[in-house]
Amino acid sequence: MAGAGGKPRRAAIQASSEWKRLMSRAGLLARQDGGGQPGAWADPHPTRIPVGQTAQVKIAAPTIRWTPWRFVTAFGVVSLLSDVVYEGARSVIGPYLATLGASATLVGLVTGVGEAFALAGRLGTGPLADRTRAYWPLVLVGYVLTMVAVPALGLTSALWLASVLFVAERAGKAIRGPARDVMISHAASAVGRGKGFAVHEALDQAGAVAGPLLVAAVLAATAYHYRPAFLALAVPAVAALLLLLWLRAGVPDPRRFEPGPQPGASPAPPGVRLPRVFWTYLAFTVLTTAGYATFGVLSFHLATRQVVPVAVVPVVYAAAMGVDAIAALASGWLYDRAGLRVLAAVPVLTALIPLAAFTTTPATAVAGVLAWGAVLGIQESAMRAAIADIVPTGRRGTAYGIFAAGLGAATLVGGVLIGALYDYSITAMIITVAGIQAVALALFVATDRPATRPVRPSPRGSRG
């Protein structure tokens, strides 16, 4: 029978056992190498618990276990929130600058310079990401620049400052773009690169739809005052930055998601060249995009030919962004199963868009615009995913920078070409686009030959 001190002693022993169990979970106890029973745990800092007292132990909150899917999804939400911010601003930047006294020429110059920074700037930030491996600093600087510049538009009435802020926002996109894509490619390697980039693009496009709608709602509620609309974008901006910091704390090195000796590996030597298949793939991408109409030309046709009422044009655009998200998910899923073959749909769809979109039958024209949205979704998901499979890890930042710059330059050429041909002859435009896409399809066949086909990692289960 236990004595009077039995109960306090048993309580102390139980508390000590519970303390050791919790400490072992937290990794704060070390296995004994000798002098004790096999498998026992030794306390590196032993503390005696007086008889009759219970242990008061404070345990740090367990670290969240980040899986590749959690990382991709969280980054997608960051992109969603940031798209609300800058797509909301881009939807009204022209009229806003006009209220500050800008001419159409100046608006075109400012927006053109901004897009040049967003695209051509990646030619520098991509190699910088490869050389330094400073992915998170580049991403953080890029997002902070954008998230600060956009709400600040509501705090100025000076035309020159508003123009500088818009260009700064676009520069932020150039700074973060390649580094962000490299980090997503590492996480997506564990879940299927097509699916990973597809989910990111779908969330991104959700923000692209929500941003202009938010700005439109604020403008309608404030009798079309721009300042409250820009200031309202500070809310998603702050949310995006807080989520980004949380993501950075949880996954300081996304390279660990990908198999191989990436973590701690040396930066890519500057003399290492990109593989030949990358340049063939880039040529295919540039050529097919050069025959791809911009929404500016499509909306011009819808409005000037009175195919749909002017007020319906933004709704058609929102519908196209919805199709973009669906096409991104579908093409990403197919890419993980069929590889580059899924991209054969791009030149085919692009050749069909002018046949439908530039008619005067509302249903047919809207169908053409929705096909335009589908091509955009494939560009932003499967086409981005392919870069990670074609290019070695150490050169992905450079490759993504060159790819984005080439895509942007081709978009500019395509917008000018389609617009000029539209003014000249819609029939000539349809024939020209069909010819461009035929050549692009031939280049695609060369890219997808067995000798040049990239080896894609098999999607693996999630891991921390």
Short mmCIF file of C-alpha atoms in Angstrom, two decimals:
data_model
loop_
_atom_site.label_atom_id
_atom_site.label_comp_id
_atom_site.label_asym_id
_atom_site.label_seq_id
_atom_site.Cartn_x
_atom_site.Cartn_y
_atom_site.Cartn_z
CA MET A 1 0.00 0.00 0.00
CA ALA A 2 1.41 3.37 -0.92
CA GLY A 3 2.46 5.69 1.83
CA ALA A 4 1.24 9.22 2.40
CA GLY A 5 3.75 10.59 -0.08
CA GLY A 6 2.77 8.09 -2.79
CA LYS A 7 0.26 10.27 -4.61
CA PRO A 8 2.48 13.38 -4.91
CA ARG A 9 5.40 11.18 -6.02
CA ARG A 10 3.28 9.46 -8.67
CA ALA A 11 2.04 12.88 -9.87
CA ALA A 12 5.64 14.08 -10.19
CA ILE A 13 6.62 10.94 -12.12
CA GLN A 14 3.63 11.34 -14.47
CA ALA A 15 4.43 15.02 -15.00
CA SER A 16 8.05 14.17 -15.73
CA SER A 17 7.00 11.48 -18.24
CA GLU A 18 4.55 13.84 -19.93
CA TRP A 19 7.24 16.52 -20.05
CA LYS A 20 9.70 14.15 -21.74
CA ARG A 21 7.05 13.02 -24.21
CA LEU A 22 6.30 16.59 -25.23
CA MET A 23 9.95 17.49 -25.41
CA SER A 24 10.68 14.50 -27.64
CA ARG A 25 7.94 15.62 -30.02
CA ALA A 26 9.49 19.04 -30.18
CA GLY A 27 12.92 17.49 -30.87
CA LEU A 28 14.45 18.93 -27.72
CA LEU A 29 15.62 15.63 -26.22
CA ALA A 30 18.52 13.56 -27.50
CA ARG A 31 18.85 9.76 -27.64
CA GLN A 32 21.19 8.26 -25.05
CA ASP A 33 24.21 6.61 -26.60
CA GLY A 34 25.00 4.65 -23.49
CA GLY A 35 24.52 4.49 -19.81
CA GLY A 36 20.78 3.98 -20.12
CA GLN A 37 18.23 1.74 -21.66
CA PRO A 38 18.21 1.49 -25.46
CA GLY A 39 15.84 3.97 -26.99
CA ALA A 40 15.58 6.09 -23.84
CA TRP A 41 15.64 9.86 -24.13
CA ALA A 42 18.13 12.00 -22.28
CA ASP A 43 17.39 15.56 -21.24
CA PRO A 44 20.32 17.78 -22.25
CA HIS A 45 19.32 20.25 -19.54
CA PRO A 46 17.92 18.12 -16.66
CA THR A 47 15.57 19.85 -14.28
CA ARG A 48 14.43 18.30 -10.99
CA ILE A 49 10.75 18.61 -10.21
CA PRO A 50 10.16 18.86 -6.48
CA VAL A 51 7.90 16.19 -5.01
CA GLY A 52 4.33 17.39 -4.74
CA GLN A 53 4.64 19.97 -7.56
CA THR A 54 3.42 19.61 -11.12
CA ALA A 55 5.54 20.64 -14.06
CA GLN A 56 4.64 23.92 -15.80
CA VAL A 57 5.95 23.42 -19.34
CA LYS A 58 5.47 25.90 -22.18
CA ILE A 59 5.64 24.29 -25.56
CA ALA A 60 6.20 26.37 -28.70
CA ALA A 61 3.45 26.09 -31.31
CA PRO A 62 4.29 23.36 -33.84
CA THR A 63 5.66 24.50 -37.18
CA ILE A 64 3.11 24.27 -40.00
CA ARG A 65 3.97 21.47 -42.37
CA TRP A 66 4.06 23.01 -45.83
CA THR A 67 3.27 20.68 -48.70
CA PRO A 68 3.88 21.54 -52.36
CA TRP A 69 0.15 21.95 -52.94
CA ARG A 70 -0.18 24.27 -49.95
CA PHE A 71 2.69 26.37 -51.30
CA VAL A 72 1.29 26.56 -54.86
CA THR A 73 -2.20 27.39 -53.60
CA ALA A 74 -0.97 30.03 -51.16
CA PHE A 75 1.11 31.68 -53.89
CA GLY A 76 -1.97 31.56 -56.11
CA VAL A 77 -3.94 33.46 -53.47
CA VAL A 78 -1.12 36.03 -53.28
CA SER A 79 -1.41 36.46 -57.05
CA LEU A 80 -5.20 36.69 -56.77
CA LEU A 81 -4.97 39.54 -54.26
CA SER A 82 -2.23 41.33 -56.19
CA ASP A 83 -4.23 41.00 -59.42
CA VAL A 84 -7.17 42.66 -57.69
CA VAL A 85 -4.82 45.54 -56.99
CA TYR A 86 -3.01 46.11 -60.28
CA GLU A 87 -5.67 44.85 -62.69
CA GLY A 88 -8.14 47.10 -60.91
CA ALA A 89 -5.79 50.03 -61.46
CA ARG A 90 -5.01 49.12 -65.08
CA SER A 91 -8.72 49.01 -65.93
CA VAL A 92 -9.05 52.76 -65.30
CA ILE A 93 -5.52 54.16 -65.65
CA GLY A 94 -6.25 55.74 -69.02
CA PRO A 95 -9.35 57.70 -67.94
CA TYR A 96 -7.65 58.61 -64.66
CA LEU A 97 -4.60 60.09 -66.36
CA ALA A 98 -6.96 61.97 -68.68
CA THR A 99 -8.61 63.63 -65.67
CA LEU A 100 -5.14 64.86 -64.67
CA GLY A 101 -4.64 66.49 -68.07
CA ALA A 102 -2.97 63.74 -70.10
CA SER A 103 -3.47 63.51 -73.84
CA ALA A 104 -4.11 60.23 -75.66
CA THR A 105 -0.49 60.29 -76.84
CA LEU A 106 0.82 60.66 -73.30
CA VAL A 107 -1.46 57.90 -72.03
CA GLY A 108 -0.13 55.62 -74.76
CA LEU A 109 3.45 56.57 -73.93
CA VAL A 110 3.06 55.98 -70.18
CA THR A 111 1.29 52.64 -70.57
CA GLY A 112 3.72 51.58 -73.28
CA VAL A 113 6.75 52.38 -71.13
CA GLY A 114 5.11 50.55 -68.24
CA GLU A 115 4.56 47.40 -70.27
CA ALA A 116 8.12 47.62 -71.60
CA PHE A 117 9.40 47.65 -68.01
CA ALA A 118 7.13 44.72 -67.08
CA LEU A 119 8.36 42.54 -69.94
CA ALA A 120 11.81 43.65 -71.08
CA GLY A 121 12.91 44.17 -67.48
CA ARG A 122 12.76 40.41 -66.96
CA LEU A 123 15.73 40.01 -69.28
CA GLY A 124 17.76 41.43 -66.39
CA THR A 125 15.89 40.08 -63.36
CA GLY A 126 15.79 36.51 -64.71
CA PRO A 127 19.59 36.09 -64.92
CA LEU A 128 19.91 37.97 -61.61
CA ALA A 129 17.70 35.35 -59.95
CA ASP A 130 19.88 32.57 -61.40
CA ARG A 131 23.15 34.15 -60.30
CA THR A 132 22.13 35.10 -56.77
CA ARG A 133 19.39 32.55 -55.99
CA ALA A 134 17.82 35.44 -54.07
CA TYR A 135 14.34 34.37 -55.07
CA TRP A 136 12.51 35.61 -52.00
CA PRO A 137 14.18 39.05 -51.85
CA LEU A 138 13.33 39.65 -55.53
CA VAL A 139 9.74 38.50 -55.04
CA LEU A 140 9.26 40.61 -51.91
CA VAL A 141 10.74 43.76 -53.47
CA GLY A 142 8.59 43.31 -56.58
CA TYR A 143 5.36 42.85 -54.68
CA VAL A 144 6.05 45.68 -52.23
CA LEU A 145 6.73 48.06 -55.13
CA THR A 146 3.42 47.17 -56.77
CA MET A 147 1.35 47.10 -53.60
CA VAL A 148 2.61 50.54 -52.55
CA ALA A 149 2.50 52.25 -55.96
CA VAL A 150 -1.13 51.46 -56.80
CA PRO A 151 -2.89 52.83 -53.68
CA ALA A 152 -0.53 55.83 -53.82
CA LEU A 153 -2.22 56.80 -57.11
CA GLY A 154 -5.14 57.92 -54.96
CA LEU A 155 -2.92 60.29 -52.99
CA THR A 156 -1.63 62.41 -55.86
CA SER A 157 -3.13 64.89 -58.28
CA ALA A 158 0.13 65.47 -60.18
CA LEU A 159 0.20 63.95 -63.65
CA TRP A 160 3.95 63.30 -63.61
CA LEU A 161 3.82 61.49 -60.26
CA ALA A 162 0.83 59.38 -61.28
CA SER A 163 2.74 58.38 -64.43
CA VAL A 164 5.82 57.44 -62.41
CA LEU A 165 3.72 55.38 -59.99
CA PHE A 166 2.12 53.44 -62.86
CA VAL A 167 5.52 52.65 -64.38
CA ALA A 168 6.79 51.65 -60.90
CA GLU A 169 3.93 49.19 -60.56
CA ARG A 170 4.88 47.57 -63.87
CA ALA A 171 8.55 47.50 -62.85
CA GLY A 172 7.55 45.59 -59.72
CA LYS A 173 6.05 42.88 -61.91
CA ALA A 174 9.33 42.59 -63.83
CA ILE A 175 11.34 42.25 -60.62
CA ARG A 176 9.26 39.46 -59.09
CA GLY A 177 8.12 37.53 -62.19
CA PRO A 178 11.05 35.20 -63.01
CA ALA A 179 11.90 34.45 -59.37
CA ARG A 180 8.26 33.68 -58.59
CA ASP A 181 7.95 31.32 -61.56
CA VAL A 182 11.12 29.48 -60.55
CA MET A 183 9.82 28.93 -57.01
CA ILE A 184 6.46 27.71 -58.30
CA SER A 185 8.25 25.36 -60.70
CA HIS A 186 10.06 23.72 -57.76
CA ALA A 187 6.85 23.09 -55.84
CA ALA A 188 4.94 22.08 -58.97
CA SER A 189 7.53 19.39 -59.74
CA ALA A 190 6.05 17.38 -56.85
CA VAL A 191 2.41 17.66 -57.97
CA GLY A 192 2.70 17.92 -61.74
CA ARG A 193 4.00 21.10 -63.30
CA GLY A 194 1.00 21.48 -65.55
CA LYS A 195 -1.44 21.28 -62.65
CA GLY A 196 0.70 23.49 -60.43
CA PHE A 197 0.94 26.34 -62.91
CA ALA A 198 -2.71 25.83 -63.89
CA VAL A 199 -3.98 26.29 -60.33
CA HIS A 200 -1.79 29.36 -59.91
CA GLU A 201 -3.11 30.87 -63.16
CA ALA A 202 -6.74 30.10 -62.29
CA LEU A 203 -6.44 31.93 -58.97
CA ASP A 204 -4.56 34.74 -60.70
CA GLN A 205 -7.40 35.20 -63.18
CA ALA A 206 -9.97 35.25 -60.41
CA GLY A 207 -8.23 38.37 -59.17
CA ALA A 208 -8.09 39.79 -62.69
CA VAL A 209 -11.88 39.59 -62.83
CA ALA A 210 -12.50 40.82 -59.27
CA GLY A 211 -10.18 43.86 -59.46
CA PRO A 212 -11.95 45.78 -62.24
CA LEU A 213 -15.34 44.88 -60.75
CA LEU A 214 -14.25 46.25 -57.35
CA VAL A 215 -13.02 49.49 -58.91
CA ALA A 216 -16.23 49.80 -60.95
CA ALA A 217 -18.33 49.33 -57.81
CA VAL A 218 -16.40 51.99 -55.88
CA LEU A 219 -16.60 54.42 -58.79
CA ALA A 220 -20.36 53.90 -59.03
CA ALA A 221 -20.76 54.40 -55.27
CA THR A 222 -18.67 57.61 -55.18
CA ALA A 223 -20.02 59.41 -58.26
CA TYR A 224 -16.98 58.36 -60.31
CA HIS A 225 -14.25 59.71 -58.03
CA TYR A 226 -10.99 57.87 -58.71
CA ARG A 227 -9.22 58.59 -55.42
CA PRO A 228 -11.48 56.36 -53.25
CA ALA A 229 -11.22 53.59 -55.86
CA PHE A 230 -7.41 53.54 -55.72
CA LEU A 231 -7.36 53.80 -51.93
CA ALA A 232 -9.78 50.88 -51.66
CA LEU A 233 -7.14 48.73 -53.37
CA ALA A 234 -4.91 49.19 -50.31
CA VAL A 235 -6.97 46.53 -48.50
CA PRO A 236 -6.12 43.61 -50.84
CA ALA A 237 -2.59 45.03 -51.14
CA VAL A 238 -1.95 44.72 -47.40
CA ALA A 239 -3.55 41.27 -47.34
CA ALA A 240 -1.28 40.11 -50.19
CA LEU A 241 1.88 41.31 -48.42
CA LEU A 242 0.92 39.71 -45.10
CA LEU A 243 0.20 36.39 -46.82
CA LEU A 244 3.48 36.64 -48.71
CA LEU A 245 5.45 37.16 -45.49
CA TRP A 246 3.70 34.17 -43.91
CA LEU A 247 4.56 32.09 -46.96
CA ARG A 248 8.19 33.21 -46.78
CA ALA A 249 8.41 32.20 -43.13
CA GLY A 250 6.90 28.79 -43.81
CA VAL A 251 8.95 27.92 -46.91
CA PRO A 252 12.30 29.75 -46.89
CA ASP A 253 13.71 27.50 -49.62
CA PRO A 254 11.16 26.12 -52.15
CA ARG A 255 13.97 24.27 -53.94
CA ARG A 256 13.62 21.54 -51.32
CA PHE A 257 10.33 20.52 -52.92
CA GLU A 258 12.17 19.32 -56.01
CA PRO A 259 14.26 16.13 -56.04
CA GLY A 260 17.96 16.56 -56.66
CA PRO A 261 20.79 18.58 -55.12
CA GLN A 262 19.13 22.00 -55.56
CA PRO A 263 19.32 23.27 -51.95
CA GLY A 264 22.74 24.74 -51.38
CA ALA A 265 23.83 24.10 -54.94
CA SER A 266 26.12 26.58 -56.60
CA PRO A 267 24.54 29.23 -58.84
CA ALA A 268 24.56 28.44 -62.54
CA PRO A 269 27.85 29.36 -64.25
CA PRO A 270 27.29 32.32 -66.58
CA GLY A 271 28.79 30.40 -69.50
CA VAL A 272 26.18 27.61 -69.45
CA ARG A 273 23.91 28.02 -72.46
CA LEU A 274 20.22 27.38 -72.64
CA PRO A 275 19.38 24.18 -74.55
CA ARG A 276 18.57 24.37 -78.25
CA VAL A 277 15.05 23.06 -77.68
CA PHE A 278 14.33 26.16 -75.57
CA TRP A 279 15.07 28.47 -78.49
CA THR A 280 12.93 26.38 -80.84
CA TYR A 281 10.13 26.46 -78.27
CA LEU A 282 10.55 30.22 -77.86
CA ALA A 283 10.37 30.71 -81.64
CA PHE A 284 7.11 28.73 -81.71
CA THR A 285 5.69 30.79 -78.84
CA VAL A 286 6.69 34.13 -80.37
CA LEU A 287 5.32 33.22 -83.79
CA THR A 288 1.96 31.92 -82.62
CA THR A 289 1.54 34.95 -80.32
CA ALA A 290 2.40 37.37 -83.14
CA GLY A 291 -0.81 36.23 -84.84
CA TYR A 292 -2.87 36.50 -81.66
CA ALA A 293 -5.27 39.43 -81.46
CA THR A 294 -5.29 41.66 -78.39
CA PHE A 295 -8.51 42.34 -76.51
CA GLY A 296 -8.14 45.99 -77.44
CA VAL A 297 -8.74 45.14 -81.09
CA LEU A 298 -11.48 42.65 -80.24
CA SER A 299 -13.33 45.15 -78.06
CA PHE A 300 -12.88 47.85 -80.71
CA HIS A 301 -14.69 45.61 -83.18
CA LEU A 302 -17.46 44.70 -80.74
CA ALA A 303 -18.13 48.35 -79.92
CA THR A 304 -17.63 50.16 -83.26
CA ARG A 305 -19.56 47.57 -85.27
CA GLN A 306 -22.23 47.57 -82.55
CA VAL A 307 -22.03 43.81 -82.24
CA VAL A 308 -22.91 44.16 -78.54
CA PRO A 309 -23.77 47.25 -76.49
CA VAL A 310 -20.75 49.10 -75.11
CA ALA A 311 -21.84 48.37 -71.54
CA VAL A 312 -21.70 44.65 -72.31
CA VAL A 313 -18.07 44.70 -73.48
CA PRO A 314 -16.62 44.51 -69.92
CA VAL A 315 -18.95 41.60 -69.20
CA VAL A 316 -17.64 39.79 -72.27
CA TYR A 317 -14.10 40.41 -71.03
CA ALA A 318 -14.95 39.02 -67.60
CA ALA A 319 -16.42 35.92 -69.28
CA ALA A 320 -13.22 35.50 -71.30
CA MET A 321 -11.20 35.64 -68.06
CA GLY A 322 -13.44 32.92 -66.65
CA VAL A 323 -12.74 30.75 -69.69
CA ASP A 324 -9.04 31.59 -69.22
CA ALA A 325 -9.14 30.05 -65.73
CA ILE A 326 -10.97 26.92 -66.90
CA ALA A 327 -8.63 26.46 -69.88
CA ALA A 328 -5.62 26.88 -67.59
CA LEU A 329 -6.81 24.08 -65.32
CA ALA A 330 -7.73 21.78 -68.21
CA SER A 331 -4.53 22.33 -70.21
CA GLY A 332 -2.38 21.98 -67.10
CA TRP A 333 -3.98 18.64 -66.28
CA LEU A 334 -3.54 17.46 -69.87
CA TYR A 335 0.06 18.66 -70.00
CA ASP A 336 1.00 16.39 -67.10
CA ARG A 337 -0.36 13.45 -69.09
CA ALA A 338 0.40 14.28 -72.72
CA GLY A 339 3.33 16.70 -72.45
CA LEU A 340 3.97 19.31 -75.12
CA ARG A 341 1.35 17.80 -77.44
CA VAL A 342 -1.36 19.74 -75.63
CA LEU A 343 0.15 22.98 -76.96
CA ALA A 344 -0.79 22.03 -80.53
CA ALA A 345 -4.19 23.49 -79.68
CA VAL A 346 -2.72 27.01 -79.44
CA PRO A 347 -2.03 27.70 -83.16
CA VAL A 348 -5.24 25.91 -84.17
CA LEU A 349 -7.42 27.99 -81.83
CA THR A 350 -5.53 31.19 -82.66
CA ALA A 351 -6.20 30.67 -86.39
CA LEU A 352 -9.92 30.18 -85.69
CA ILE A 353 -10.35 33.26 -83.47
CA PRO A 354 -10.53 35.87 -86.30
CA LEU A 355 -13.08 33.74 -88.18
CA ALA A 356 -15.49 33.98 -85.25
CA ALA A 357 -14.57 37.08 -83.25
CA PHE A 358 -14.63 39.54 -86.17
CA THR A 359 -18.09 38.66 -87.42
CA THR A 360 -21.14 40.84 -86.74
CA THR A 361 -23.22 38.01 -85.30
CA PRO A 362 -23.22 38.52 -81.51
CA ALA A 363 -23.20 34.85 -80.49
CA THR A 364 -20.42 33.97 -82.95
CA ALA A 365 -18.32 37.01 -82.05
CA VAL A 366 -18.62 36.30 -78.32
CA ALA A 367 -17.64 32.67 -78.95
CA GLY A 368 -14.51 33.95 -80.70
CA VAL A 369 -13.65 36.12 -77.70
CA LEU A 370 -14.13 33.14 -75.38
CA ALA A 371 -11.74 31.14 -77.59
CA TRP A 372 -9.30 34.04 -77.19
CA GLY A 373 -9.59 33.60 -73.41
CA ALA A 374 -8.92 29.87 -73.73
CA VAL A 375 -5.66 30.51 -75.61
CA LEU A 376 -4.61 32.99 -72.93
CA GLY A 377 -5.21 30.35 -70.26
CA ILE A 378 -3.01 27.81 -72.10
CA GLN A 379 -0.27 30.43 -72.50
CA GLU A 380 -0.18 31.15 -68.78
CA SER A 381 -0.31 27.56 -67.56
CA ALA A 382 0.96 24.76 -69.82
CA MET A 383 3.29 27.01 -71.81
CA ARG A 384 4.91 28.29 -68.60
CA ALA A 385 5.11 24.79 -67.14
CA ALA A 386 6.99 23.54 -70.21
CA ILE A 387 9.87 25.94 -69.52
CA ALA A 388 10.67 24.16 -66.26
CA ASP A 389 10.83 20.82 -68.06
CA ILE A 390 12.93 22.11 -70.96
CA VAL A 391 15.51 24.15 -69.02
CA PRO A 392 17.88 22.95 -66.25
CA THR A 393 17.13 24.21 -62.76
CA GLY A 394 20.05 26.63 -62.57
CA ARG A 395 18.96 28.50 -65.71
CA ARG A 396 15.21 28.71 -65.16
CA GLY A 397 15.23 32.33 -64.01
CA THR A 398 16.99 33.40 -67.21
CA ALA A 399 14.69 31.24 -69.32
CA TYR A 400 11.54 32.64 -67.73
CA GLY A 401 12.83 36.17 -68.21
CA ILE A 402 13.57 35.62 -71.90
CA PHE A 403 10.27 33.79 -72.39
CA ALA A 404 8.25 36.62 -70.84
CA ALA A 405 10.10 39.27 -72.86
CA GLY A 406 9.57 37.32 -76.08
CA LEU A 407 5.90 36.81 -75.30
CA GLY A 408 5.47 40.51 -74.57
CA ALA A 409 7.24 41.62 -77.74
CA ALA A 410 5.15 39.19 -79.79
CA THR A 411 1.96 40.49 -78.15
CA LEU A 412 2.91 44.02 -79.15
CA VAL A 413 3.63 42.95 -82.73
CA GLY A 414 0.40 40.96 -82.84
CA GLY A 415 -1.66 43.89 -81.60
CA VAL A 416 -0.20 46.25 -84.20
CA LEU A 417 -0.41 43.69 -87.01
CA ILE A 418 -3.99 42.60 -86.33
CA GLY A 419 -5.09 46.21 -85.87
CA ALA A 420 -3.52 47.35 -89.14
CA LEU A 421 -4.92 44.39 -91.07
CA TYR A 422 -8.36 44.99 -89.50
CA ASP A 423 -8.36 48.55 -90.89
CA TYR A 424 -7.24 47.25 -94.29
CA SER A 425 -9.29 44.07 -94.73
CA ILE A 426 -10.74 41.52 -92.34
CA THR A 427 -10.36 38.86 -95.02
CA ALA A 428 -6.66 39.68 -95.40
CA MET A 429 -6.30 39.49 -91.62
CA ILE A 430 -7.89 36.03 -91.48
CA ILE A 431 -5.60 34.71 -94.23
CA THR A 432 -2.48 36.24 -92.68
CA VAL A 433 -3.22 34.84 -89.25
CA ALA A 434 -3.88 31.39 -90.71
CA GLY A 435 -0.51 31.48 -92.53
CA ILE A 436 1.36 32.55 -89.38
CA GLN A 437 -0.23 29.77 -87.34
CA ALA A 438 0.62 27.17 -90.01
CA VAL A 439 4.31 28.09 -89.70
CA ALA A 440 4.02 28.11 -85.90
CA LEU A 441 2.52 24.62 -85.98
CA ALA A 442 5.47 23.41 -88.07
CA LEU A 443 7.87 24.82 -85.46
CA PHE A 444 5.87 23.11 -82.75
CA VAL A 445 6.29 19.76 -84.49
CA ALA A 446 10.06 20.37 -84.50
CA THR A 447 9.94 21.18 -80.78
CA ASP A 448 8.02 18.00 -79.92
CA ARG A 449 10.29 15.56 -81.79
CA PRO A 450 11.48 12.63 -79.63
CA ALA A 451 15.09 13.86 -79.88
CA THR A 452 14.22 17.22 -78.38
CA ARG A 453 11.24 16.32 -76.22
CA PRO A 454 11.89 17.29 -72.59
CA VAL A 455 11.94 14.66 -69.87
CA ARG A 456 9.24 15.53 -67.36
CA PRO A 457 9.34 14.35 -63.76
CA SER A 458 6.47 12.16 -62.72
CA PRO A 459 4.07 13.89 -60.31
CA ARG A 460 4.74 12.66 -56.80
CA GLY A 461 2.76 12.71 -53.68
CA SER A 462 2.84 15.79 -51.49
CA ARG A 463 5.70 16.10 -49.10
CA GLY A 464 6.68 18.66 -46.52
#
